[in-house]
Every structure is written in C-alpha cells, then in structure tokens.
CSV table of C-alpha atoms in Angstrom, one decimal:
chain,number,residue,atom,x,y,z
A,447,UNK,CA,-17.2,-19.1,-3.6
A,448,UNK,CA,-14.5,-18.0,-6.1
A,449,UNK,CA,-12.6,-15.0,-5.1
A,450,UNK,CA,-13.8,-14.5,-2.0
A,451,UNK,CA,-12.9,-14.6,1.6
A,452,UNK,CA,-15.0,-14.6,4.8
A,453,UNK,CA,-13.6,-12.3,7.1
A,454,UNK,CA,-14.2,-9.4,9.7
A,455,UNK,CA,-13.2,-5.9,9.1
A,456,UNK,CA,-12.7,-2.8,10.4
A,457,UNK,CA,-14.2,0.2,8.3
A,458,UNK,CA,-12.2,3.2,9.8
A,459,UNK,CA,-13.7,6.9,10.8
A,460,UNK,CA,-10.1,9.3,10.2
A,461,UNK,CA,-9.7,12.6,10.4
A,462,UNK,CA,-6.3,12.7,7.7
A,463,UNK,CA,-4.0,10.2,9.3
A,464,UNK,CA,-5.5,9.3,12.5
A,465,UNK,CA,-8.0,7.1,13.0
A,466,UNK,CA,-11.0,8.1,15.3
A,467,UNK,CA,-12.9,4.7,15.7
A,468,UNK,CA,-12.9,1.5,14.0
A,469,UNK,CA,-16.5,-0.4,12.9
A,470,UNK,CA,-15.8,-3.7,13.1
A,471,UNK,CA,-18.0,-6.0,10.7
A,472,UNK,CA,-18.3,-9.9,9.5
A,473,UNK,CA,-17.8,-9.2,5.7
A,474,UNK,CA,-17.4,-11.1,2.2
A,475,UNK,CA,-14.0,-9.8,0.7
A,476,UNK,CA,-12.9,-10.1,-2.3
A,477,UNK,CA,-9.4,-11.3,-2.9
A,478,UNK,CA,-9.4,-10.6,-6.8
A,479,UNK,CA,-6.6,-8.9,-8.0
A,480,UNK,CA,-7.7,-5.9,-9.6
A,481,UNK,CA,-5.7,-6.2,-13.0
A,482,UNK,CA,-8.3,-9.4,-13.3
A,483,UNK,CA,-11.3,-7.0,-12.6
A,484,UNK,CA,-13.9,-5.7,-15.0
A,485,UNK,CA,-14.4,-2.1,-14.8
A,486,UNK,CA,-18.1,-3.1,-15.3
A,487,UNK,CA,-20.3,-2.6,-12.5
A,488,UNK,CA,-23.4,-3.8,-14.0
A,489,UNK,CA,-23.3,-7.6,-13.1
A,490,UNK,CA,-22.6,-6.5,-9.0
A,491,UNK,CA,-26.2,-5.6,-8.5
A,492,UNK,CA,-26.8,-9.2,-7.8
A,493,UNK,CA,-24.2,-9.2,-4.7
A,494,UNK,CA,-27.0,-8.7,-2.1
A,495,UNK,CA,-27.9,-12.5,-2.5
A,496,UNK,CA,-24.5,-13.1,-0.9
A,497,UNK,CA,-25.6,-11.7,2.3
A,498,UNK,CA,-26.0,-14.1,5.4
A,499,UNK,CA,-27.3,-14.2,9.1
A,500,UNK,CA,-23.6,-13.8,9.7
A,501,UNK,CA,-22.4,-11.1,7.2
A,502,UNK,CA,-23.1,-7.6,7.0
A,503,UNK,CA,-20.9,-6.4,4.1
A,504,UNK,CA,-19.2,-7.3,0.6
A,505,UNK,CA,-15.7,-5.8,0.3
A,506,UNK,CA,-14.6,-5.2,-3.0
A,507,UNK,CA,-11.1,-3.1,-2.6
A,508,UNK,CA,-9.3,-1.4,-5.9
A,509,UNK,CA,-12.3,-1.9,-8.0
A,510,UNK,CA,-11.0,-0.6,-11.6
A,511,UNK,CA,-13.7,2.5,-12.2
A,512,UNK,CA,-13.5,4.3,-16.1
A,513,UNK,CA,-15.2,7.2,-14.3
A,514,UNK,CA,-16.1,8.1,-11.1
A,515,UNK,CA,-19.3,6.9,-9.6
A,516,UNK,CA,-21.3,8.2,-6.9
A,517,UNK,CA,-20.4,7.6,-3.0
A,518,UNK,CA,-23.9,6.6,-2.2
A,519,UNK,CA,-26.4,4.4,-4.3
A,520,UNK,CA,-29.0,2.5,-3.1
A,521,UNK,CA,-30.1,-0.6,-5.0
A,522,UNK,CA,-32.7,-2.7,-3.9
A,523,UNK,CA,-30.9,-5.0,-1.4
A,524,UNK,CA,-28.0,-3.1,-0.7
A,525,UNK,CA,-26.5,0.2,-0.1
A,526,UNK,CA,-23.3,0.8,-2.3
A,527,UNK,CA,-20.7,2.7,-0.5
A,528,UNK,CA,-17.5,4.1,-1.8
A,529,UNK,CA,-15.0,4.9,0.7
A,530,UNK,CA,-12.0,6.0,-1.3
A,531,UNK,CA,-11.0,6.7,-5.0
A,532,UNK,CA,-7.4,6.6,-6.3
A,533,UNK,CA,-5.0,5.5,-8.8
A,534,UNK,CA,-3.1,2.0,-8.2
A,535,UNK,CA,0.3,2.0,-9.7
A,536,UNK,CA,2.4,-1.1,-10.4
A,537,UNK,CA,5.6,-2.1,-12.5
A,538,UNK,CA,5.2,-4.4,-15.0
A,539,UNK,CA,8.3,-6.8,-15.8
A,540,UNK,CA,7.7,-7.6,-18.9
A,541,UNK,CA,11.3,-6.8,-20.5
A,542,UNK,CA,14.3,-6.1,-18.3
A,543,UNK,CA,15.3,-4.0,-16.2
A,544,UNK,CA,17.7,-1.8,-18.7
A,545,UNK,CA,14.3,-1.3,-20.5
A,546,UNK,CA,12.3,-0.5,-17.3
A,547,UNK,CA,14.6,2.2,-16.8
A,548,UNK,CA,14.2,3.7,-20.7
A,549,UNK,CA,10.6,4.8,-19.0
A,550,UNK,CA,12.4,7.6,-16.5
A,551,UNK,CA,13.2,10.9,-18.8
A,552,UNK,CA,17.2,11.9,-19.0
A,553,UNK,CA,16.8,14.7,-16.3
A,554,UNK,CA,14.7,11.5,-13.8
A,555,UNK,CA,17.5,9.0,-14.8
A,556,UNK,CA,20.2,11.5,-13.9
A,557,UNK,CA,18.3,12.5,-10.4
A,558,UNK,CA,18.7,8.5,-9.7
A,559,UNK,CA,22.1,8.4,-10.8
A,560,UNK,CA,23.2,11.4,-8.7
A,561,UNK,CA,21.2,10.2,-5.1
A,562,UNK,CA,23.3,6.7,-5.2
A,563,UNK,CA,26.7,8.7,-6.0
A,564,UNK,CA,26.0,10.9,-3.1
A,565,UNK,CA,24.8,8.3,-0.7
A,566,UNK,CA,27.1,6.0,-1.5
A,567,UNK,CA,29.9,8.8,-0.9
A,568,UNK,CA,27.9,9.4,2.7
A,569,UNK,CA,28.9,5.7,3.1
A,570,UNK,CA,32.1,5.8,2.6
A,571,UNK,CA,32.4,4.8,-0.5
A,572,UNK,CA,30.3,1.7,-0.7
A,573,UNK,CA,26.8,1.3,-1.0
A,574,UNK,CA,25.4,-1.4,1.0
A,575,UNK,CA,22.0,-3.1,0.3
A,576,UNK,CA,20.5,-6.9,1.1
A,577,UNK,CA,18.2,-9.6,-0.6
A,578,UNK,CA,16.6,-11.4,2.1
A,579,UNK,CA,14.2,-14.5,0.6
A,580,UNK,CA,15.2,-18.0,2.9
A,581,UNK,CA,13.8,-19.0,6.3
A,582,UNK,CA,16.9,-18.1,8.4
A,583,UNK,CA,17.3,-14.8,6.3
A,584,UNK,CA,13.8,-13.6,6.8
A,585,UNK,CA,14.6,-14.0,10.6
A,586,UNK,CA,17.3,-11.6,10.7
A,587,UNK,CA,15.6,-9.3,8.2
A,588,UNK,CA,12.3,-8.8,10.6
A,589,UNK,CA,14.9,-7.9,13.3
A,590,UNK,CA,16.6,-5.5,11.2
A,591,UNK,CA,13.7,-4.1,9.5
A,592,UNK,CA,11.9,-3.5,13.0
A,593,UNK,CA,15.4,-1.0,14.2
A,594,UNK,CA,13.6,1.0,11.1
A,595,UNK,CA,10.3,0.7,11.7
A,596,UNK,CA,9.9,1.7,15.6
A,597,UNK,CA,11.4,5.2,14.6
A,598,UNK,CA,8.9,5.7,11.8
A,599,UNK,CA,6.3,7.9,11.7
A,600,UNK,CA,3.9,5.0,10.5
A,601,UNK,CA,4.7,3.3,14.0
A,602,UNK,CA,4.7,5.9,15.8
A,603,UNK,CA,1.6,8.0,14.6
A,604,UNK,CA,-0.3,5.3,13.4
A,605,UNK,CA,0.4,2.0,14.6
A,606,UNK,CA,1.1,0.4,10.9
A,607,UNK,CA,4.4,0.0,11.4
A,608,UNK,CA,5.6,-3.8,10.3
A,609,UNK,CA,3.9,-6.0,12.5
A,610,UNK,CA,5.8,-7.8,15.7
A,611,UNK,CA,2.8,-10.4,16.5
A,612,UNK,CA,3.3,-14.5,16.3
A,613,UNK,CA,0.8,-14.8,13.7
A,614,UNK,CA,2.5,-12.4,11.5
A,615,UNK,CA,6.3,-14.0,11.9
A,616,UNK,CA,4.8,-17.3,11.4
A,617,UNK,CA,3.1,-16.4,7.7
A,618,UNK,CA,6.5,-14.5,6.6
A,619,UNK,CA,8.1,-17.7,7.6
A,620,UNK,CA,5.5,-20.2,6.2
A,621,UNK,CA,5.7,-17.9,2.8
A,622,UNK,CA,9.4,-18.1,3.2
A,623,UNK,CA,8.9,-22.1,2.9
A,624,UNK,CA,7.5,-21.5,-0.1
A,625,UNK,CA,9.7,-19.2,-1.7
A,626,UNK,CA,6.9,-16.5,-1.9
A,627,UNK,CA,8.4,-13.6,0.0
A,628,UNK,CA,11.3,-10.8,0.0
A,629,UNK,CA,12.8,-8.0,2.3
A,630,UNK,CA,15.1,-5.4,1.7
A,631,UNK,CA,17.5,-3.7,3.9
A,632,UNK,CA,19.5,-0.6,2.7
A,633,UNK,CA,22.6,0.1,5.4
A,634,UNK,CA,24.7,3.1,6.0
A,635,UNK,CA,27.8,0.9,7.2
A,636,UNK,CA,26.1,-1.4,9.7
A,637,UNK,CA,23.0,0.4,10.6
A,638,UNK,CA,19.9,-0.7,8.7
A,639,UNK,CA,17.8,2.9,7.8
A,640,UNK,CA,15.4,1.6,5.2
A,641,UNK,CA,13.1,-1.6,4.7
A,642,UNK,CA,10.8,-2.7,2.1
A,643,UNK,CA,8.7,-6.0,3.1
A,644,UNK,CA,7.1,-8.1,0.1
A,645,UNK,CA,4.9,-10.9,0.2
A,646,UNK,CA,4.3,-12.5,-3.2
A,647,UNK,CA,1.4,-14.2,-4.4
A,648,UNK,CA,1.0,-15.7,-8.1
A,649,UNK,CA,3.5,-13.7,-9.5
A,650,UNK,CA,2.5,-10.9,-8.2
A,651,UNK,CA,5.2,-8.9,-5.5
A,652,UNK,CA,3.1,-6.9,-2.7
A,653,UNK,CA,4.8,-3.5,-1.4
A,654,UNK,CA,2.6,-4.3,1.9
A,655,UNK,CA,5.4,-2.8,4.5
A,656,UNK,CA,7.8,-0.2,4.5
A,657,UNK,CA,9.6,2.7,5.9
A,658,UNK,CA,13.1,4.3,6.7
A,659,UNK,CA,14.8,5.9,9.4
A,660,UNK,CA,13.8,9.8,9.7
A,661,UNK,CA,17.5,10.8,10.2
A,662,UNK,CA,18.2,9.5,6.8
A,663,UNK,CA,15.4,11.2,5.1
A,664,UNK,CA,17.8,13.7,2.9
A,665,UNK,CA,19.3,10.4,1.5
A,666,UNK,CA,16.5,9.3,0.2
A,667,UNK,CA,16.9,5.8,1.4
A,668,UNK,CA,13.7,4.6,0.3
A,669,UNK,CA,14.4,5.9,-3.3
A,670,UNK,CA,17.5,3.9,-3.7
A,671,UNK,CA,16.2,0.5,-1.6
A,672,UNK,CA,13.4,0.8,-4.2
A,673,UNK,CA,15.9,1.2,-7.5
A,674,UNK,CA,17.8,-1.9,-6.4
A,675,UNK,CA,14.3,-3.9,-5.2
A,676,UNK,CA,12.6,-3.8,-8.2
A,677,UNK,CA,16.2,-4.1,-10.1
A,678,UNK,CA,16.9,-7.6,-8.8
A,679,UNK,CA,13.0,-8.5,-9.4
A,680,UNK,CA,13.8,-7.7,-12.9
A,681,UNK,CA,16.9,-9.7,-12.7
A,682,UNK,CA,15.2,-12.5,-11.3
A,683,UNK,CA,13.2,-13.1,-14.4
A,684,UNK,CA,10.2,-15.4,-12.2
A,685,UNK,CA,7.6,-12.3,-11.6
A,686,UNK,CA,4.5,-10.6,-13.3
A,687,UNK,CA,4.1,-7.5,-11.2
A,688,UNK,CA,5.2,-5.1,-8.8
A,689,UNK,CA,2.1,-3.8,-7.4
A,690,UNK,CA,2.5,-0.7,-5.1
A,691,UNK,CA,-1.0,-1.4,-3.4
A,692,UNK,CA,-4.0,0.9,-2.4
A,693,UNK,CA,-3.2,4.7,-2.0
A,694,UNK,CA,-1.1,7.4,-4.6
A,695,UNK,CA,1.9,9.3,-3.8
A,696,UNK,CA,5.1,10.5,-5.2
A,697,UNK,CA,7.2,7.8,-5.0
A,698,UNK,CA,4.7,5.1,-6.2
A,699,UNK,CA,4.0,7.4,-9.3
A,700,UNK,CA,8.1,7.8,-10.0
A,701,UNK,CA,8.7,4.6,-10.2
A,702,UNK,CA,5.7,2.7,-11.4
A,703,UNK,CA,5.1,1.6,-15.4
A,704,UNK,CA,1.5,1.6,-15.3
A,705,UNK,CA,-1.8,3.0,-12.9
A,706,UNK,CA,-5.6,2.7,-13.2
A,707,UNK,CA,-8.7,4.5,-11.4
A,708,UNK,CA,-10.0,2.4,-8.7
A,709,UNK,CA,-12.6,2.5,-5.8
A,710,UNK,CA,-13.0,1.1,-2.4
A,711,UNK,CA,-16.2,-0.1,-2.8
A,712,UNK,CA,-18.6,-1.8,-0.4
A,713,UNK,CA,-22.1,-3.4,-0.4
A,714,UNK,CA,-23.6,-2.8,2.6
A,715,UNK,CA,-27.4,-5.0,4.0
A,716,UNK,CA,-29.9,-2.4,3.7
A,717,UNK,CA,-30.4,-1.2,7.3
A,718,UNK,CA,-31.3,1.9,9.2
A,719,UNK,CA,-28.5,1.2,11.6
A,720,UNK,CA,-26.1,1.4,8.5
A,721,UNK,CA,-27.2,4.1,6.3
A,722,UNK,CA,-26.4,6.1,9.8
A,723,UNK,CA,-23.4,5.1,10.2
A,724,UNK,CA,-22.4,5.2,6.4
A,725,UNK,CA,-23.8,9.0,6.2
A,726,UNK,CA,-21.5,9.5,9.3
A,727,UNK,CA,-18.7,8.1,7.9
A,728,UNK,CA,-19.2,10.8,4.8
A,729,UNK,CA,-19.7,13.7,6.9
A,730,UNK,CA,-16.2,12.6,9.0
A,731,UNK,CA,-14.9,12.5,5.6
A,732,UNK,CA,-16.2,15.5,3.9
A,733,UNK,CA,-15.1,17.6,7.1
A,734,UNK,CA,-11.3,16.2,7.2
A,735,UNK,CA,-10.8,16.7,3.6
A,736,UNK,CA,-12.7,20.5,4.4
A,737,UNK,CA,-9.6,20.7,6.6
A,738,UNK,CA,-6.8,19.7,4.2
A,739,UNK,CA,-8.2,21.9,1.7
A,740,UNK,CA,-8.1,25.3,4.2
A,741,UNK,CA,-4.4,24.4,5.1
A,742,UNK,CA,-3.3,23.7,1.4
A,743,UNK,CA,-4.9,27.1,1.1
A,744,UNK,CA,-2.7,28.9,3.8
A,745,UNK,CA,0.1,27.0,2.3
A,746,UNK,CA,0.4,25.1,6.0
A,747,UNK,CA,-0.4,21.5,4.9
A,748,UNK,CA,2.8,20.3,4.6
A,749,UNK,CA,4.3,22.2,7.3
A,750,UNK,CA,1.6,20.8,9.9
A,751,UNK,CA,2.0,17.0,8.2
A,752,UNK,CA,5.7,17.4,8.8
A,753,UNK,CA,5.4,19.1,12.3
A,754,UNK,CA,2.2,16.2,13.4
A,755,UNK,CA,4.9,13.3,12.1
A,756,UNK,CA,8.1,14.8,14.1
A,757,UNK,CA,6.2,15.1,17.1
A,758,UNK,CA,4.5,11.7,17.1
C-alpha cells in the first residue's frame, strides 16, 4: 500500500510534558509528507477497510486541516480521534539564502546580527561551528552531540534526548552512506553546547533531534546553530525543505518561511475497549491543559516549566 507503513505505536496519556502511560498498538501509518496531503477529509471515510486481524489503528500525523474539526466522530467502521492540533512550520529554499533572510524585519535581522557579535565576543573572538555529513564524521558528531544532550532537559525530563541505541547509530550511519543526513555542532572554544541532528529524505531535511547545553542558554546557542544550519542548506543548493516537524514554538515560528494547520489524527476499529480508552485519553487531556490554563492565569507557568526543567 502506497504511503503507508505497518508498525506498532505508542499513543501517549501526559499530563504537560510527562508522560503517564504509553498504549501500545499494531497500526497503519502513514508516511506521507504532509505538503503532499489534501486538506480534504472526505475520501478517509473508506480507511476502516484497511483494518486487519493484526491492526487496530490508522495513523495519519500532520494531516493539513482548513478548520478545525471535532476530537471525536464516529463513522460507521471507525472512530476518528484527534489527538493534537498545531501549526507545522518549514523553510522553503527556493531562492538563496540572502533572500531567505529579506523575510526577518530590520529590528529581527539586527537581533541576529547582534547574538553572533556577542557570542562570538564570549568566544574569544571566533565563532566556531561544524558541518558533519560523511560516515567517519557522523561518528564523531553523535559523540559530541551526546556531551549536549545528557545535560538537556529533553534527556533528563523526558527521555527524548538523541538516542544512544545500535539500531539508531547504525540508520545515521546507513543514511550517511547515502548522503542523506547532517549534524551540527556549535562550540564555545572546544566544548560542544548545541546540536541539531537532520535526517534527510527526498529533499526534504528533518529537524528530528536537538538541544543545547543549559549553561549556555543566555547565548542563545540554538539560535545561531540554526542561522548557520539552514545558511549552508541554502548554500548547498540540493534541498526542497527544511521542515521543523510536529509541535509550534518560538523558535520554529522565527525562523520558518511558511506553516499550515494540521491534526494528529487517528482511525481507530470501533470497539468498546477503545472508545474507553479514547474518552480517557480526552479527559487526561482536558484536565492537563485545565492546569496550564490556571498557572498562565497566576502568571506561574513559566516559572513552574523553568523550575520542573532545572530540577529534572
């Protein structure tokens, strides 16, 4: 089947960041990317027909939406579930990259200018940033990237950090082979403090791991990795996209050229046993984000993010 991938998954229960229990379920996914997806929701009712003795749900993630649609709908083979809505942001590299930066306004462009000045001051005077793209490179740019990652708060609160296991080395290196990944360090002197890890795939370049080192933080390391990433990706002149993957934020929105409405949207086999779960999954939901909104409230959000993140 075209587009699709047979594979288990876990559909997490979190309260904000953390994760209370995984579901884990043999699913359909779809491995469409979503700037190929119609917004159109109409031809999906058919899906069900997809389901197996061995499959319990299709995946489709980043579904492009013109408006939002409701969590729960029940059609007549399957219950549609949306987990998550949000706006994906990429860069698109059409032009180069003196154009790309005509998008930022004066006051952004001089913001930009003056964090590189000042770090590169911090660094004595030269900045120091790294490419990594061969075999033997992408060796020495998991170990460096991994000094970064153990002290982030991705690692450390969550467990997302960039991966350490066999099977993941082996795909960087296999996608090294095939000239179809990047990494990028950002030093202060010798000591790696930001990382950006980018699988590519039919043009595309993935922003799947990243993170910097928490003592750096008023630097703004992952600011300036990410102004000379995407400028050598430019330079390079052999890509379509820079996509920034699921999830908003800041940074994404700074630096990205384009973004469109999207849903996580699953199609579960009409069962008692999931319309529980899937109900439970809401409620977990509607009580975390309850949560968020009483602390954006008392003005304490950020202070309890930042305090939960130092901690962890």
């Amino acid at each position: 089947m075209e587009h699709w991938l047979e594979k288990p998954i876990h559909f997490n229960f979190r309260m904000g960041e953390l994760t209370l229990f995984a579901w884990q379920l043999p699913a359909l996914v779809s491995n469409q990317h979503f700037t190929e997806m119609s917004s159109d929701l109409a031809s999906l009712q058919s899906f069900p027909e997809y389901f197996s003795s061995t499959r319990e749900v299709l995946v489709i993630r980043s579904h492009p939406l013109e408006a939002r649609i409701p969590r729960f709908t029940v059609l007549s083979q399957a219950i549609r579930y949306v987990s998550s809505y949000y706006k994906r942001y990429w860069v698109d590299f059409n032009g180069d990259f003196d154009n790309y930066l005509k998008k930022f306004s004066t006051k952004s462009r001089n913001t930009l200018t003056r964090k590189i000045k000042k770090f590169t001051e911090f660094s004595g005077g030269e900045l120091s940033w790294r490419e990594f793209l061969h075999v033997d490179e992408m060796t020495e740019f998991h170990r460096l990237a991994l000094e970064v990652s153990v002290k982030t708060y991705q690692e450390r609160l969550l467990d997302c950090g960039l991966p350490t296991s066999k099977a993941f080395i082996d795909t960087m290196l296999a996608l090294a082979k095939q000239n179809r990944v990047r990494g990028y360090i950002l030093f202060h002197q010798s000591r790696p403090i930001a990382y950006i890890y980018c699988p590519i795939h039919d043009g595309i370049v993935f922003y799947e791991y990243v993170g910097h080192d928490p003592d750096f933080q008023r630097w703004s390391p992952g600011t300036i990795l990410q102004f000379f990433c995407l400028k050598s990706l430019f330079d390079a002149k052999k890509f379509r996209l820079f996509d920034f993957t699921e999830g908003e934020g800041a940074h994404k929105e700074f630096f990205s050229t384009h973004n469109k409405y999207c849903a996580d949207i699953y199609y579960f086999r009409r069962t008692w046993r999931n319309l529980a779960m899937l109900r439970l999954h809401a409620g977990v939901d509607v009580f975390s984000s309850g949560i968020v909104k009483i602390l954006e409230k008392l003005r304490l959000k950020a202070y309890i993010k930042k305090m939960v993140r130092s901690a962890a």
